[in-house]
């Protein structure tokens, strides 16, 4: 089971890296973020730290690579459900082990492990989706922070790095290559 999970993380990263080599360019191109970087959605990942230097924009995608051994991933509706790890009424439950989620509108989105203990130990992520931007890269983005009640944790959506880390800019041509690579993966080729 762990080998299959590790393979999914590696495949997601390799496909995204390969695709990015075929077409890194374009103003307003999508960013694809592999949540948790090399470790994926895993208890050993510090998802709050991972996301703190990322800027998520409308049109981007986040990729979730995870093992069912740590629970599935629920997208919950509210900040209260997120902080209390209440996944009893999710918007959507992700169960495939490798999911791509489009950031299709501005606002906050909340993701939590369906395993309540894992969630309470930090296996959850909130994402502030910002509008698409064609601003000068030297113009700073506003910083937003959400403090978790009854906790000293602070999760922040900080301005993005000038060179994406754990994220890849994709063009239309590279999206075709990504689709082909994922199709090969699903078919076991």
PDB file of C-alpha atoms in Angstrom:
ATOM      1  CA  UNK A   1       0.000   0.000   0.000  1.00  0.00           C
ATOM      2  CA  UNK A   2       2.767   2.473   0.912  1.00  0.00           C
ATOM      3  CA  UNK A   3       4.639   1.598  -2.282  1.00  0.00           C
ATOM      4  CA  UNK A   4       1.567   2.389  -4.366  1.00  0.00           C
ATOM      5  CA  UNK A   5       1.181   5.745  -2.580  1.00  0.00           C
ATOM      6  CA  UNK A   6       4.852   6.609  -3.107  1.00  0.00           C
ATOM      7  CA  UNK A   7       4.533   5.690  -6.767  1.00  0.00           C
ATOM      8  CA  UNK A   8       1.550   8.044  -7.151  1.00  0.00           C
ATOM      9  CA  UNK A   9       3.500  10.943  -5.634  1.00  0.00           C
ATOM     10  CA  UNK A  10       6.490  10.231  -7.874  1.00  0.00           C
ATOM     11  CA  UNK A  11       4.297   9.897 -10.973  1.00  0.00           C
ATOM     12  CA  UNK A  12       2.513  13.189 -10.221  1.00  0.00           C
ATOM     13  CA  UNK A  13       5.804  15.025  -9.758  1.00  0.00           C
ATOM     14  CA  UNK A  14       7.529  13.409 -12.763  1.00  0.00           C
ATOM     15  CA  UNK A  15       4.586  14.069 -15.085  1.00  0.00           C
ATOM     16  CA  UNK A  16       4.341  17.694 -13.971  1.00  0.00           C
ATOM     17  CA  UNK A  17       8.109  18.199 -14.245  1.00  0.00           C
ATOM     18  CA  UNK A  18       8.233  16.593 -17.695  1.00  0.00           C
ATOM     19  CA  UNK A  19       5.333  18.669 -18.914  1.00  0.00           C
ATOM     20  CA  UNK A  20       6.886  21.849 -17.555  1.00  0.00           C
ATOM     21  CA  UNK A  21      10.078  21.207 -19.534  1.00  0.00           C
ATOM     22  CA  UNK A  22       7.970  21.072 -22.671  1.00  0.00           C
ATOM     23  CA  UNK A  23       6.349  24.451 -22.133  1.00  0.00           C
ATOM     24  CA  UNK A  24       7.325  26.807 -19.333  1.00  0.00           C
ATOM     25  CA  UNK A  25       6.026  30.129 -20.519  1.00  0.00           C
ATOM     26  CA  UNK A  26       2.986  32.303 -20.929  1.00  0.00           C
ATOM     27  CA  UNK A  27       1.508  35.176 -19.001  1.00  0.00           C
ATOM     28  CA  UNK A  28      -1.382  34.018 -16.869  1.00  0.00           C
ATOM     29  CA  UNK A  29      -0.508  30.332 -17.332  1.00  0.00           C
ATOM     30  CA  UNK A  30      -1.900  27.910 -14.808  1.00  0.00           C
ATOM     31  CA  UNK A  31       0.106  26.755 -11.838  1.00  0.00           C
ATOM     32  CA  UNK A  32      -0.166  23.162 -10.723  1.00  0.00           C
ATOM     33  CA  UNK A  33       0.668  22.694  -7.044  1.00  0.00           C
ATOM     34  CA  UNK A  34       1.514  19.222  -5.702  1.00  0.00           C
ATOM     35  CA  UNK A  35       0.236  19.562  -2.132  1.00  0.00           C
ATOM     36  CA  UNK A  36       2.972  18.726   0.364  1.00  0.00           C
ATOM     37  CA  UNK A  37       5.695  18.694  -2.302  1.00  0.00           C
ATOM     38  CA  UNK A  38       7.736  15.486  -2.441  1.00  0.00           C
ATOM     39  CA  UNK A  39       5.890  13.923   0.504  1.00  0.00           C
ATOM     40  CA  UNK A  40       2.403  14.650  -0.762  1.00  0.00           C
ATOM     41  CA  UNK A  41      -0.573  14.634   1.597  1.00  0.00           C
ATOM     42  CA  UNK A  42       1.061  12.771   4.469  1.00  0.00           C
ATOM     43  CA  UNK A  43       1.235  13.141   8.285  1.00  0.00           C
ATOM     44  CA  UNK A  44       4.977  13.827   7.974  1.00  0.00           C
ATOM     45  CA  UNK A  45       4.252  16.831   5.732  1.00  0.00           C
ATOM     46  CA  UNK A  46       3.797  20.202   7.365  1.00  0.00           C
ATOM     47  CA  UNK A  47       1.038  21.377   5.054  1.00  0.00           C
ATOM     48  CA  UNK A  48       0.691  24.783   6.742  1.00  0.00           C
ATOM     49  CA  UNK A  49       4.393  25.502   6.164  1.00  0.00           C
ATOM     50  CA  UNK A  50       4.268  24.085   2.647  1.00  0.00           C
ATOM     51  CA  UNK A  51       1.402  26.389   1.680  1.00  0.00           C
ATOM     52  CA  UNK A  52       2.726  29.491   3.446  1.00  0.00           C
ATOM     53  CA  UNK A  53       4.882  30.569   0.490  1.00  0.00           C
ATOM     54  CA  UNK A  54       2.360  29.663  -2.211  1.00  0.00           C
ATOM     55  CA  UNK A  55      -0.103  31.933  -3.986  1.00  0.00           C
ATOM     56  CA  UNK A  56      -3.110  30.105  -5.370  1.00  0.00           C
ATOM     57  CA  UNK A  57      -4.995  31.838  -8.182  1.00  0.00           C
ATOM     58  CA  UNK A  58      -8.170  31.208 -10.147  1.00  0.00           C
ATOM     59  CA  UNK A  59      -7.198  28.832 -12.962  1.00  0.00           C
ATOM     60  CA  UNK A  60      -4.563  26.975 -10.923  1.00  0.00           C
ATOM     61  CA  UNK A  61      -4.910  23.324  -9.881  1.00  0.00           C
ATOM     62  CA  UNK A  62      -3.865  21.578  -6.722  1.00  0.00           C
ATOM     63  CA  UNK A  63      -2.846  17.939  -6.858  1.00  0.00           C
ATOM     64  CA  UNK A  64      -3.493  15.644  -3.914  1.00  0.00           C
ATOM     65  CA  UNK A  65      -1.358  12.489  -3.738  1.00  0.00           C
ATOM     66  CA  UNK A  66      -2.215  10.404  -0.675  1.00  0.00           C
ATOM     67  CA  UNK A  67      -2.599   6.970   0.818  1.00  0.00           C
ATOM     68  CA  UNK A  68      -5.984   5.698   2.007  1.00  0.00           C
ATOM     69  CA  UNK A  69      -4.137   4.418   5.099  1.00  0.00           C
ATOM     70  CA  UNK A  70      -4.138   8.026   6.373  1.00  0.00           C
ATOM     71  CA  UNK A  71      -7.762   8.595   5.417  1.00  0.00           C
ATOM     72  CA  UNK A  72      -9.361  10.110   2.396  1.00  0.00           C
ATOM     73  CA  UNK A  73      -9.561  13.857   1.860  1.00  0.00           C
ATOM     74  CA  UNK A  74     -12.737  15.817   2.450  1.00  0.00           C
ATOM     75  CA  UNK A  75     -13.429  19.313   1.200  1.00  0.00           C
ATOM     76  CA  UNK A  76     -15.523  20.950   3.900  1.00  0.00           C
ATOM     77  CA  UNK A  77     -17.767  24.005   3.690  1.00  0.00           C
ATOM     78  CA  UNK A  78     -16.740  26.173   6.596  1.00  0.00           C
ATOM     79  CA  UNK A  79     -13.882  27.389   8.728  1.00  0.00           C
ATOM     80  CA  UNK A  80     -15.621  25.853  11.760  1.00  0.00           C
ATOM     81  CA  UNK A  81     -15.759  22.389  10.160  1.00  0.00           C
ATOM     82  CA  UNK A  82     -12.125  22.766   9.114  1.00  0.00           C
ATOM     83  CA  UNK A  83     -10.835  23.718  12.578  1.00  0.00           C
ATOM     84  CA  UNK A  84     -12.919  21.096  14.389  1.00  0.00           C
ATOM     85  CA  UNK A  85     -12.087  18.408  11.788  1.00  0.00           C
ATOM     86  CA  UNK A  86     -15.800  17.783  11.232  1.00  0.00           C
ATOM     87  CA  UNK A  87     -15.931  15.891   7.939  1.00  0.00           C
ATOM     88  CA  UNK A  88     -19.428  14.487   8.480  1.00  0.00           C
ATOM     89  CA  UNK A  89     -21.008  16.636   5.744  1.00  0.00           C
ATOM     90  CA  UNK A  90     -18.311  17.298   3.118  1.00  0.00           C
ATOM     91  CA  UNK A  91     -18.769  19.204  -0.126  1.00  0.00           C
ATOM     92  CA  UNK A  92     -16.757  16.450  -1.778  1.00  0.00           C
ATOM     93  CA  UNK A  93     -14.744  13.409  -0.714  1.00  0.00           C
ATOM     94  CA  UNK A  94     -11.555  12.548  -2.609  1.00  0.00           C
ATOM     95  CA  UNK A  95     -10.820   8.807  -2.636  1.00  0.00           C
ATOM     96  CA  UNK A  96      -8.688   8.053  -5.724  1.00  0.00           C
ATOM     97  CA  UNK A  97      -5.260   8.583  -4.141  1.00  0.00           C
ATOM     98  CA  UNK A  98      -4.302  11.092  -6.853  1.00  0.00           C
ATOM     99  CA  UNK A  99      -6.717  13.958  -7.493  1.00  0.00           C
ATOM    100  CA  UNK A 100      -6.444  17.210  -9.426  1.00  0.00           C
ATOM    101  CA  UNK A 101      -8.657  19.990  -8.089  1.00  0.00           C
ATOM    102  CA  UNK A 102      -9.227  23.112 -10.165  1.00  0.00           C
ATOM    103  CA  UNK A 103      -9.219  26.433  -8.350  1.00  0.00           C
ATOM    104  CA  UNK A 104     -12.140  27.792 -10.343  1.00  0.00           C
ATOM    105  CA  UNK A 105     -13.242  30.740  -8.211  1.00  0.00           C
ATOM    106  CA  UNK A 106     -11.904  33.186  -5.634  1.00  0.00           C
ATOM    107  CA  UNK A 107     -12.261  32.521  -1.933  1.00  0.00           C
ATOM    108  CA  UNK A 108     -11.280  30.110   0.806  1.00  0.00           C
ATOM    109  CA  UNK A 109     -11.347  26.355   0.324  1.00  0.00           C
ATOM    110  CA  UNK A 110     -10.870  23.865   3.123  1.00  0.00           C
ATOM    111  CA  UNK A 111      -9.466  20.333   2.853  1.00  0.00           C
ATOM    112  CA  UNK A 112      -9.143  17.893   5.765  1.00  0.00           C
ATOM    113  CA  UNK A 113      -8.176  14.279   6.315  1.00  0.00           C
ATOM    114  CA  UNK A 114     -11.210  12.058   6.852  1.00  0.00           C
ATOM    115  CA  UNK A 115      -9.206  10.450   9.670  1.00  0.00           C
ATOM    116  CA  UNK A 116     -10.086  12.787  12.563  1.00  0.00           C
ATOM    117  CA  UNK A 117      -6.873  12.043  14.480  1.00  0.00           C
ATOM    118  CA  UNK A 118      -4.721  12.807  11.428  1.00  0.00           C
ATOM    119  CA  UNK A 119      -6.721  15.982  10.833  1.00  0.00           C
ATOM    120  CA  UNK A 120      -6.310  17.131  14.438  1.00  0.00           C
ATOM    121  CA  UNK A 121      -2.563  16.462  14.092  1.00  0.00           C
ATOM    122  CA  UNK A 122      -2.367  18.910  11.177  1.00  0.00           C
ATOM    123  CA  UNK A 123      -3.261  16.865   8.103  1.00  0.00           C
ATOM    124  CA  UNK A 124      -5.477  19.599   6.670  1.00  0.00           C
ATOM    125  CA  UNK A 125      -5.066  22.539   4.352  1.00  0.00           C
ATOM    126  CA  UNK A 126      -6.933  25.756   3.683  1.00  0.00           C
ATOM    127  CA  UNK A 127      -6.340  27.546   0.416  1.00  0.00           C
ATOM    128  CA  UNK A 128      -6.992  31.236  -0.265  1.00  0.00           C
ATOM    129  CA  UNK A 129      -7.736  31.421  -3.994  1.00  0.00           C
ATOM    130  CA  UNK A 130      -6.834  34.856  -5.336  1.00  0.00           C
ATOM    131  CA  UNK A 131      -8.045  36.399  -8.607  1.00  0.00           C
ATOM    132  CA  UNK A 132      -6.001  35.857 -11.743  1.00  0.00           C
ATOM    133  CA  UNK A 133      -3.339  38.491 -11.952  1.00  0.00           C
ATOM    134  CA  UNK A 134      -1.395  40.129 -14.700  1.00  0.00           C
ATOM    135  CA  UNK A 135       0.464  42.386 -12.277  1.00  0.00           C
ATOM    136  CA  UNK A 136       4.130  43.212 -12.299  1.00  0.00           C
ATOM    137  CA  UNK A 137       5.971  40.354 -10.492  1.00  0.00           C
ATOM    138  CA  UNK A 138       7.718  42.942  -8.335  1.00  0.00           C
ATOM    139  CA  UNK A 139       4.394  44.195  -6.949  1.00  0.00           C
ATOM    140  CA  UNK A 140       3.759  42.386  -3.657  1.00  0.00           C
ATOM    141  CA  UNK A 141       0.511  40.532  -3.037  1.00  0.00           C
ATOM    142  CA  UNK A 142      -1.506  41.288   0.097  1.00  0.00           C
ATOM    143  CA  UNK A 143      -0.815  38.814   2.878  1.00  0.00           C
ATOM    144  CA  UNK A 144      -3.727  37.143   4.632  1.00  0.00           C
ATOM    145  CA  UNK A 145      -3.636  35.068   7.761  1.00  0.00           C
ATOM    146  CA  UNK A 146      -6.132  32.872   9.567  1.00  0.00           C
ATOM    147  CA  UNK A 147      -5.466  31.995  13.195  1.00  0.00           C
ATOM    148  CA  UNK A 148      -6.785  28.662  14.437  1.00  0.00           C
ATOM    149  CA  UNK A 149      -8.937  29.117  17.550  1.00  0.00           C
ATOM    150  CA  UNK A 150      -7.524  27.747  20.820  1.00  0.00           C
ATOM    151  CA  UNK A 151      -4.207  27.135  19.152  1.00  0.00           C
ATOM    152  CA  UNK A 152      -0.996  29.001  18.545  1.00  0.00           C
ATOM    153  CA  UNK A 153      -0.856  27.784  14.951  1.00  0.00           C
ATOM    154  CA  UNK A 154      -1.034  30.400  12.242  1.00  0.00           C
ATOM    155  CA  UNK A 155      -1.597  29.455   8.641  1.00  0.00           C
ATOM    156  CA  UNK A 156      -0.789  32.193   6.181  1.00  0.00           C
ATOM    157  CA  UNK A 157      -1.173  32.686   2.495  1.00  0.00           C
ATOM    158  CA  UNK A 158       1.970  34.663   1.762  1.00  0.00           C
ATOM    159  CA  UNK A 159       3.068  36.253  -1.466  1.00  0.00           C
ATOM    160  CA  UNK A 160       4.291  33.695  -3.966  1.00  0.00           C
ATOM    161  CA  UNK A 161       7.904  32.968  -4.804  1.00  0.00           C
ATOM    162  CA  UNK A 162       9.373  34.430  -7.996  1.00  0.00           C
ATOM    163  CA  UNK A 163      10.330  30.923  -9.115  1.00  0.00           C
ATOM    164  CA  UNK A 164       7.580  28.404  -8.301  1.00  0.00           C
ATOM    165  CA  UNK A 165       8.651  25.619  -5.979  1.00  0.00           C
ATOM    166  CA  UNK A 166       6.517  22.513  -6.026  1.00  0.00           C
ATOM    167  CA  UNK A 167       4.431  24.205  -8.706  1.00  0.00           C
ATOM    168  CA  UNK A 168       4.651  24.153 -12.459  1.00  0.00           C
ATOM    169  CA  UNK A 169       3.506  26.651 -15.123  1.00  0.00           C
ATOM    170  CA  UNK A 170       1.609  24.834 -17.852  1.00  0.00           C
ATOM    171  CA  UNK A 171       0.544  25.896 -21.340  1.00  0.00           C
ATOM    172  CA  UNK A 172      -2.139  24.293 -23.525  1.00  0.00           C
ATOM    173  CA  UNK A 173       0.437  22.056 -25.250  1.00  0.00           C
ATOM    174  CA  UNK A 174       1.842  20.873 -21.958  1.00  0.00           C
ATOM    175  CA  UNK A 175      -1.670  20.152 -20.652  1.00  0.00           C
ATOM    176  CA  UNK A 176      -2.073  17.738 -23.579  1.00  0.00           C
ATOM    177  CA  UNK A 177       1.159  16.007 -22.552  1.00  0.00           C
ATOM    178  CA  UNK A 178      -0.037  15.903 -18.936  1.00  0.00           C
ATOM    179  CA  UNK A 179      -3.323  14.312 -19.994  1.00  0.00           C
ATOM    180  CA  UNK A 180      -1.455  11.725 -22.064  1.00  0.00           C
ATOM    181  CA  UNK A 181       0.875  10.928 -19.164  1.00  0.00           C
ATOM    182  CA  UNK A 182      -2.009  10.533 -16.722  1.00  0.00           C
ATOM    183  CA  UNK A 183      -3.884   8.348 -19.214  1.00  0.00           C
ATOM    184  CA  UNK A 184      -0.816   6.102 -19.502  1.00  0.00           C
ATOM    185  CA  UNK A 185      -0.586   5.950 -15.719  1.00  0.00           C
ATOM    186  CA  UNK A 186      -4.257   5.046 -15.279  1.00  0.00           C
ATOM    187  CA  UNK A 187      -4.010   2.374 -18.000  1.00  0.00           C
ATOM    188  CA  UNK A 188      -0.880   0.940 -16.405  1.00  0.00           C
ATOM    189  CA  UNK A 189       1.332   1.556 -19.432  1.00  0.00           C
TER     190      UNK A 189
END
